[in-house]
Amino acid sequence: MLTMLARPRQAAEMLKALQSLLLPLQAAPGFVSGRLYRRADDPDIICYVEEWGTQKDLDRQIRSSHYTSLLALMEKGAKQPELRLNWVTEVRGLEYLEAVRLRDR
Amino acid sequence: MLTMLARPRQAAEMLKALQSLLLPLQAAPGFVSGRLYRRADDPDIICYVEEWGTQKDLDRQIRSSHYTSLLALMEKGAKQPELRLNWVTEVRGLEYLEAVRLRDR
């Protein structure tokens, strides 16, 4: 998850560049999803999210030209970007809410 | 992480309702962050993200009136919302990219 602040009037350009980075990922081994968001309270704050199946898949990608391009793009924001890699060991859905709320009764 | 599709011309209203849900969280024990996003390729897709310090903090919140309101809001989208709870056991930053890329040389 990469969070960047676009320079004034450059958000659209930055989104376009990030979008074009996402496209070829669809075919990469272990790729799960790639999404591009803007903060609701400040559309100049752009959030680029990649999800990978395993650490091996992520590492392979990090060594690729994809990340060379991504690192170059990270230089173009209005301030230091924030990169956050989350190791997710468990995923739950709506059933978790129901279980917790019922357990309490 | 809750992903909802707003009904036509109701995205602003939905964002406002979600924003008002985020405000009181600041004071809740174990609350880390709350953010509201719109998908760059479709601003009607709204992504509401809460982060909690521990499972205990999350569970306490799930049992609160906050989640009763959130569940009510989830009914108002144009289609079935997607709720995803990620258990994050490790967080890394930019230094991880650097380590992986150097290791490979």
PDB file of C-alpha atoms in Angstrom:
ATOM      1  CA  MET A   1       0.000   0.000   0.000  1.00  0.00           C
ATOM      2  CA  LEU A   2       1.604   3.151  -1.290  1.00  0.00           C
ATOM      3  CA  THR A   3       0.205   6.533  -0.260  1.00  0.00           C
ATOM      4  CA  MET A   4       1.301   9.599  -2.209  1.00  0.00           C
ATOM      5  CA  LEU A   5       0.354  13.247  -2.225  1.00  0.00           C
ATOM      6  CA  ALA A   6       0.117  14.597  -5.782  1.00  0.00           C
ATOM      7  CA  ARG A   7       1.519  18.015  -6.579  1.00  0.00           C
ATOM      8  CA  PRO A   8      -1.147  20.641  -7.383  1.00  0.00           C
ATOM      9  CA  ARG A   9      -3.017  19.772 -10.606  1.00  0.00           C
ATOM     10  CA  GLN A  10      -0.952  16.604 -11.132  1.00  0.00           C
ATOM     11  CA  ALA A  11      -3.257  14.035  -9.550  1.00  0.00           C
ATOM     12  CA  ALA A  12      -4.772  12.936 -12.876  1.00  0.00           C
ATOM     13  CA  GLU A  13      -1.330  12.454 -14.409  1.00  0.00           C
ATOM     14  CA  MET A  14      -0.103  10.494 -11.400  1.00  0.00           C
ATOM     15  CA  LEU A  15      -3.201   8.277 -11.449  1.00  0.00           C
ATOM     16  CA  LYS A  16      -2.658   7.581 -15.139  1.00  0.00           C
ATOM     17  CA  ALA A  17       0.957   6.546 -14.524  1.00  0.00           C
ATOM     18  CA  LEU A  18      -0.022   4.276 -11.620  1.00  0.00           C
ATOM     19  CA  GLN A  19      -2.883   2.792 -13.650  1.00  0.00           C
ATOM     20  CA  SER A  20      -0.475   1.884 -16.429  1.00  0.00           C
ATOM     21  CA  LEU A  21       1.746   0.155 -13.843  1.00  0.00           C
ATOM     22  CA  LEU A  22      -1.190  -1.949 -12.670  1.00  0.00           C
ATOM     23  CA  LEU A  23      -2.193  -3.242 -16.105  1.00  0.00           C
ATOM     24  CA  PRO A  24       0.662  -5.726 -16.796  1.00  0.00           C
ATOM     25  CA  LEU A  25       0.444  -7.104 -13.236  1.00  0.00           C
ATOM     26  CA  GLN A  26      -2.682  -9.107 -14.111  1.00  0.00           C
ATOM     27  CA  ALA A  27      -0.461 -11.722 -15.744  1.00  0.00           C
ATOM     28  CA  ALA A  28       2.197 -11.904 -13.007  1.00  0.00           C
ATOM     29  CA  PRO A  29       2.390 -15.143 -10.981  1.00  0.00           C
ATOM     30  CA  GLY A  30       0.864 -14.785  -7.506  1.00  0.00           C
ATOM     31  CA  PHE A  31      -0.836 -11.502  -8.316  1.00  0.00           C
ATOM     32  CA  VAL A  32      -4.125 -11.208  -6.429  1.00  0.00           C
ATOM     33  CA  SER A  33      -5.348  -7.654  -6.990  1.00  0.00           C
ATOM     34  CA  GLY A  34      -4.310  -4.095  -7.746  1.00  0.00           C
ATOM     35  CA  ARG A  35      -6.416  -1.055  -6.935  1.00  0.00           C
ATOM     36  CA  LEU A  36      -6.135   2.688  -7.120  1.00  0.00           C
ATOM     37  CA  TYR A  37      -7.933   5.001  -4.694  1.00  0.00           C
ATOM     38  CA  ARG A  38      -8.202   8.695  -3.869  1.00  0.00           C
ATOM     39  CA  ARG A  39      -8.886   9.875  -0.337  1.00  0.00           C
ATOM     40  CA  ALA A  40     -12.474  11.087  -0.030  1.00  0.00           C
ATOM     41  CA  ASP A  41     -11.423  14.115   2.040  1.00  0.00           C
ATOM     42  CA  ASP A  42      -8.501  15.028  -0.248  1.00  0.00           C
ATOM     43  CA  PRO A  43      -8.459  13.659  -3.844  1.00  0.00           C
ATOM     44  CA  ASP A  44      -4.786  14.633  -4.150  1.00  0.00           C
ATOM     45  CA  ILE A  45      -3.947  11.856  -1.714  1.00  0.00           C
ATOM     46  CA  ILE A  46      -3.591   8.773  -3.869  1.00  0.00           C
ATOM     47  CA  CYS A  47      -3.483   5.260  -2.554  1.00  0.00           C
ATOM     48  CA  TYR A  48      -2.073   2.471  -4.717  1.00  0.00           C
ATOM     49  CA  VAL A  49      -2.670  -1.043  -3.409  1.00  0.00           C
ATOM     50  CA  GLU A  50      -1.166  -4.312  -4.647  1.00  0.00           C
ATOM     51  CA  GLU A  51      -1.951  -7.697  -3.165  1.00  0.00           C
ATOM     52  CA  TRP A  52       0.235 -10.756  -3.616  1.00  0.00           C
ATOM     53  CA  GLY A  53      -0.371 -14.391  -2.752  1.00  0.00           C
ATOM     54  CA  THR A  54       2.952 -15.145  -1.078  1.00  0.00           C
ATOM     55  CA  GLN A  55       6.090 -13.347   0.076  1.00  0.00           C
ATOM     56  CA  LYS A  56       7.982 -15.122  -2.719  1.00  0.00           C
ATOM     57  CA  ASP A  57       5.619 -13.623  -5.331  1.00  0.00           C
ATOM     58  CA  LEU A  58       6.023 -10.167  -3.790  1.00  0.00           C
ATOM     59  CA  ASP A  59       9.823 -10.444  -3.624  1.00  0.00           C
ATOM     60  CA  ARG A  60      10.023 -11.522  -7.264  1.00  0.00           C
ATOM     61  CA  GLN A  61       7.960  -8.489  -8.191  1.00  0.00           C
ATOM     62  CA  ILE A  62      10.049  -6.133  -6.049  1.00  0.00           C
ATOM     63  CA  ARG A  63      13.149  -7.188  -8.009  1.00  0.00           C
ATOM     64  CA  SER A  64      11.412  -6.517 -11.341  1.00  0.00           C
ATOM     65  CA  SER A  65      11.346  -3.439 -13.553  1.00  0.00           C
ATOM     66  CA  HIS A  66       7.794  -2.868 -12.265  1.00  0.00           C
ATOM     67  CA  TYR A  67       9.208  -1.723  -8.949  1.00  0.00           C
ATOM     68  CA  THR A  68      11.957   0.292 -10.607  1.00  0.00           C
ATOM     69  CA  SER A  69       9.157   2.268 -12.297  1.00  0.00           C
ATOM     70  CA  LEU A  70       7.172   2.458  -9.076  1.00  0.00           C
ATOM     71  CA  LEU A  71      10.173   3.765  -7.127  1.00  0.00           C
ATOM     72  CA  ALA A  72      10.757   6.396  -9.833  1.00  0.00           C
ATOM     73  CA  LEU A  73       7.108   7.495  -9.583  1.00  0.00           C
ATOM     74  CA  MET A  74       7.396   7.753  -5.803  1.00  0.00           C
ATOM     75  CA  GLU A  75       9.886  10.589  -6.297  1.00  0.00           C
ATOM     76  CA  LYS A  76       7.272  12.679  -8.064  1.00  0.00           C
ATOM     77  CA  GLY A  77       4.901  13.354  -5.185  1.00  0.00           C
ATOM     78  CA  ALA A  78       4.580  16.631  -3.278  1.00  0.00           C
ATOM     79  CA  LYS A  79       6.058  14.986  -0.211  1.00  0.00           C
ATOM     80  CA  GLN A  80       7.711  11.773   0.971  1.00  0.00           C
ATOM     81  CA  PRO A  81       5.425   8.855   0.014  1.00  0.00           C
ATOM     82  CA  GLU A  82       4.419   6.283   2.582  1.00  0.00           C
ATOM     83  CA  LEU A  83       4.922   2.634   1.734  1.00  0.00           C
ATOM     84  CA  ARG A  84       3.355   0.029   3.950  1.00  0.00           C
ATOM     85  CA  LEU A  85       3.626  -3.717   3.432  1.00  0.00           C
ATOM     86  CA  ASN A  86       1.153  -5.721   5.504  1.00  0.00           C
ATOM     87  CA  TRP A  87       1.691  -9.422   6.140  1.00  0.00           C
ATOM     88  CA  VAL A  88      -1.850 -10.776   6.336  1.00  0.00           C
ATOM     89  CA  THR A  89      -2.165 -14.159   8.032  1.00  0.00           C
ATOM     90  CA  GLU A  90      -5.927 -14.414   8.288  1.00  0.00           C
ATOM     91  CA  VAL A  91      -8.875 -12.937   6.419  1.00  0.00           C
ATOM     92  CA  ARG A  92     -12.438 -12.902   7.694  1.00  0.00           C
ATOM     93  CA  GLY A  93     -15.673 -11.485   6.356  1.00  0.00           C
ATOM     94  CA  LEU A  94     -19.116 -10.466   7.505  1.00  0.00           C
ATOM     95  CA  GLU A  95     -19.555 -13.803   9.331  1.00  0.00           C
ATOM     96  CA  TYR A  96     -16.957 -12.630  11.878  1.00  0.00           C
ATOM     97  CA  LEU A  97     -19.111  -9.599  12.819  1.00  0.00           C
ATOM     98  CA  GLU A  98     -22.140 -11.813  13.209  1.00  0.00           C
ATOM     99  CA  ALA A  99     -20.220 -14.306  15.364  1.00  0.00           C
ATOM    100  CA  VAL A 100     -18.825 -11.594  17.669  1.00  0.00           C
ATOM    101  CA  ARG A 101     -22.154  -9.822  18.030  1.00  0.00           C
ATOM    102  CA  LEU A 102     -24.054 -13.050  18.768  1.00  0.00           C
ATOM    103  CA  ARG A 103     -21.417 -14.274  21.236  1.00  0.00           C
ATOM    104  CA  ASP A 104     -22.105 -11.185  23.334  1.00  0.00           C
ATOM    105  CA  ARG A 105     -25.801 -11.776  23.850  1.00  0.00           C
TER     106      ARG A 105
ATOM    107  CA  MET B   1     -12.133  -2.748   5.084  1.00  0.00           C
ATOM    108  CA  LEU B   2     -15.629  -2.210   3.791  1.00  0.00           C
ATOM    109  CA  THR B   3     -16.220  -1.734   0.047  1.00  0.00           C
ATOM    110  CA  MET B   4     -19.578  -0.385  -1.061  1.00  0.00           C
ATOM    111  CA  LEU B   5     -21.074   0.707  -4.343  1.00  0.00           C
ATOM    112  CA  ALA B   6     -23.170   3.872  -3.951  1.00  0.00           C
ATOM    113  CA  ARG B   7     -26.482   4.168  -5.732  1.00  0.00           C
ATOM    114  CA  PRO B   8     -26.487   6.750  -8.557  1.00  0.00           C
ATOM    115  CA  ARG B   9     -25.985  10.280  -7.196  1.00  0.00           C
ATOM    116  CA  GLN B  10     -25.793   9.054  -3.614  1.00  0.00           C
ATOM    117  CA  ALA B  11     -22.028   8.760  -3.203  1.00  0.00           C
ATOM    118  CA  ALA B  12     -21.696  12.150  -1.463  1.00  0.00           C
ATOM    119  CA  GLU B  13     -24.434  11.286   1.005  1.00  0.00           C
ATOM    120  CA  MET B  14     -22.914   7.887   1.731  1.00  0.00           C
ATOM    121  CA  LEU B  15     -19.470   9.429   2.242  1.00  0.00           C
ATOM    122  CA  LYS B  16     -20.941  11.943   4.664  1.00  0.00           C
ATOM    123  CA  ALA B  17     -22.616   9.178   6.686  1.00  0.00           C
ATOM    124  CA  LEU B  18     -19.402   7.126   6.808  1.00  0.00           C
ATOM    125  CA  GLN B  19     -17.366  10.208   7.732  1.00  0.00           C
ATOM    126  CA  SER B  20     -19.670  10.876  10.667  1.00  0.00           C
ATOM    127  CA  LEU B  21     -19.127   7.273  11.797  1.00  0.00           C
ATOM    128  CA  LEU B  22     -15.367   7.775  11.742  1.00  0.00           C
ATOM    129  CA  LEU B  23     -15.310  10.921  13.894  1.00  0.00           C
ATOM    130  CA  PRO B  24     -16.131   9.446  17.337  1.00  0.00           C
ATOM    131  CA  LEU B  25     -13.702   6.545  16.784  1.00  0.00           C
ATOM    132  CA  GLN B  26     -10.719   8.798  17.479  1.00  0.00           C
ATOM    133  CA  ALA B  27     -11.389   8.446  21.201  1.00  0.00           C
ATOM    134  CA  ALA B  28     -12.007   4.661  21.219  1.00  0.00           C
ATOM    135  CA  PRO B  29      -9.395   2.482  22.976  1.00  0.00           C
ATOM    136  CA  GLY B  30      -7.117   0.678  20.537  1.00  0.00           C
ATOM    137  CA  PHE B  31      -8.203   2.770  17.571  1.00  0.00           C
ATOM    138  CA  VAL B  32      -5.305   3.244  15.138  1.00  0.00           C
ATOM    139  CA  SER B  33      -6.769   4.919  12.062  1.00  0.00           C
ATOM    140  CA  GLY B  34      -9.910   5.417   9.997  1.00  0.00           C
ATOM    141  CA  ARG B  35      -9.895   6.441   6.344  1.00  0.00           C
ATOM    142  CA  LEU B  36     -12.365   6.930   3.565  1.00  0.00           C
ATOM    143  CA  TYR B  37     -11.471   6.375  -0.098  1.00  0.00           C
ATOM    144  CA  ARG B  38     -13.132   6.397  -3.519  1.00  0.00           C
ATOM    145  CA  ARG B  39     -11.895   4.160  -6.306  1.00  0.00           C
ATOM    146  CA  ALA B  40      -9.976   6.205  -8.879  1.00  0.00           C
ATOM    147  CA  ASP B  41     -11.636   4.366 -11.786  1.00  0.00           C
ATOM    148  CA  ASP B  42     -15.152   4.600 -10.294  1.00  0.00           C
ATOM    149  CA  PRO B  43     -15.842   7.240  -7.585  1.00  0.00           C
ATOM    150  CA  ASP B  44     -19.119   5.471  -6.716  1.00  0.00           C
ATOM    151  CA  ILE B  45     -17.067   2.631  -5.244  1.00  0.00           C
ATOM    152  CA  ILE B  46     -16.380   3.707  -1.679  1.00  0.00           C
ATOM    153  CA  CYS B  47     -13.841   2.093   0.569  1.00  0.00           C
ATOM    154  CA  TYR B  48     -14.079   2.599   4.333  1.00  0.00           C
ATOM    155  CA  VAL B  49     -11.055   1.412   6.297  1.00  0.00           C
ATOM    156  CA  GLU B  50     -10.683   1.049  10.065  1.00  0.00           C
ATOM    157  CA  GLU B  51      -7.529  -0.142  11.779  1.00  0.00           C
ATOM    158  CA  TRP B  52      -7.456  -1.503  15.322  1.00  0.00           C
ATOM    159  CA  GLY B  53      -4.528  -2.348  17.597  1.00  0.00           C
ATOM    160  CA  THR B  54      -5.705  -5.752  18.808  1.00  0.00           C
ATOM    161  CA  GLN B  55      -8.487  -8.242  18.157  1.00  0.00           C
ATOM    162  CA  LYS B  56      -9.903  -7.385  21.593  1.00  0.00           C
ATOM    163  CA  ASP B  57     -10.212  -3.724  20.568  1.00  0.00           C
ATOM    164  CA  LEU B  58     -11.902  -4.695  17.306  1.00  0.00           C
ATOM    165  CA  ASP B  59     -14.310  -7.099  19.015  1.00  0.00           C
ATOM    166  CA  ARG B  60     -15.317  -4.455  21.581  1.00  0.00           C
ATOM    167  CA  GLN B  61     -16.036  -2.088  18.721  1.00  0.00           C
ATOM    168  CA  ILE B  62     -17.992  -4.693  16.744  1.00  0.00           C
ATOM    169  CA  ARG B  63     -20.323  -5.096  19.742  1.00  0.00           C
ATOM    170  CA  SER B  64     -20.889  -1.325  19.986  1.00  0.00           C
ATOM    171  CA  SER B  65     -23.578   0.901  18.490  1.00  0.00           C
ATOM    172  CA  HIS B  66     -20.917   2.042  15.991  1.00  0.00           C
ATOM    173  CA  TYR B  67     -21.190  -1.259  14.171  1.00  0.00           C
ATOM    174  CA  THR B  68     -24.979  -1.295  14.454  1.00  0.00           C
ATOM    175  CA  SER B  69     -24.900   1.981  12.477  1.00  0.00           C
ATOM    176  CA  LEU B  70     -22.296   0.614  10.077  1.00  0.00           C
ATOM    177  CA  LEU B  71     -24.359  -2.520   9.406  1.00  0.00           C
ATOM    178  CA  ALA B  72     -27.433  -0.340   8.754  1.00  0.00           C
ATOM    179  CA  LEU B  73     -25.429   1.760   6.277  1.00  0.00           C
ATOM    180  CA  MET B  74     -24.212  -1.380   4.520  1.00  0.00           C
ATOM    181  CA  GLU B  75     -27.826  -2.051   3.485  1.00  0.00           C
ATOM    182  CA  LYS B  76     -27.961   1.200   1.550  1.00  0.00           C
ATOM    183  CA  GLY B  77     -25.520   0.408  -1.252  1.00  0.00           C
ATOM    184  CA  ALA B  78     -26.436  -0.455  -4.829  1.00  0.00           C
ATOM    185  CA  LYS B  79     -25.255  -4.019  -4.302  1.00  0.00           C
ATOM    186  CA  GLN B  80     -24.042  -6.385  -1.587  1.00  0.00           C
ATOM    187  CA  PRO B  81     -21.126  -4.691   0.215  1.00  0.00           C
ATOM    188  CA  GLU B  82     -17.846  -6.504   0.726  1.00  0.00           C
ATOM    189  CA  LEU B  83     -16.407  -6.633   4.217  1.00  0.00           C
ATOM    190  CA  ARG B  84     -12.876  -7.847   4.663  1.00  0.00           C
ATOM    191  CA  LEU B  85     -11.056  -8.121   7.979  1.00  0.00           C
ATOM    192  CA  ASN B  86      -7.309  -8.604   7.628  1.00  0.00           C
ATOM    193  CA  TRP B  87      -5.235  -9.941  10.518  1.00  0.00           C
ATOM    194  CA  VAL B  88      -1.887  -8.206  10.047  1.00  0.00           C
ATOM    195  CA  THR B  89       1.009  -9.845  11.859  1.00  0.00           C
ATOM    196  CA  GLU B  90       3.887  -7.847  10.420  1.00  0.00           C
ATOM    197  CA  VAL B  91       4.297  -4.429   8.852  1.00  0.00           C
ATOM    198  CA  ARG B  92       7.299  -3.339   6.801  1.00  0.00           C
ATOM    199  CA  GLY B  93       8.164  -0.173   4.937  1.00  0.00           C
ATOM    200  CA  LEU B  94      10.443   1.088   2.206  1.00  0.00           C
ATOM    201  CA  GLU B  95      13.448  -0.591   3.860  1.00  0.00           C
ATOM    202  CA  TYR B  96      12.001  -3.974   2.858  1.00  0.00           C
ATOM    203  CA  LEU B  97      12.094  -3.017  -0.836  1.00  0.00           C
ATOM    204  CA  GLU B  98      15.662  -1.868  -0.493  1.00  0.00           C
ATOM    205  CA  ALA B  99      16.708  -5.072   1.305  1.00  0.00           C
ATOM    206  CA  VAL B 100      15.077  -7.353  -1.304  1.00  0.00           C
ATOM    207  CA  ARG B 101      16.499  -5.414  -4.239  1.00  0.00           C
ATOM    208  CA  LEU B 102      20.027  -5.328  -2.777  1.00  0.00           C
ATOM    209  CA  ARG B 103      19.929  -9.023  -1.798  1.00  0.00           C
ATOM    210  CA  ASP B 104      19.460  -9.866  -5.447  1.00  0.00           C
ATOM    211  CA  ARG B 105      22.599  -8.155  -6.744  1.00  0.00           C
TER     212      ARG B 105
END
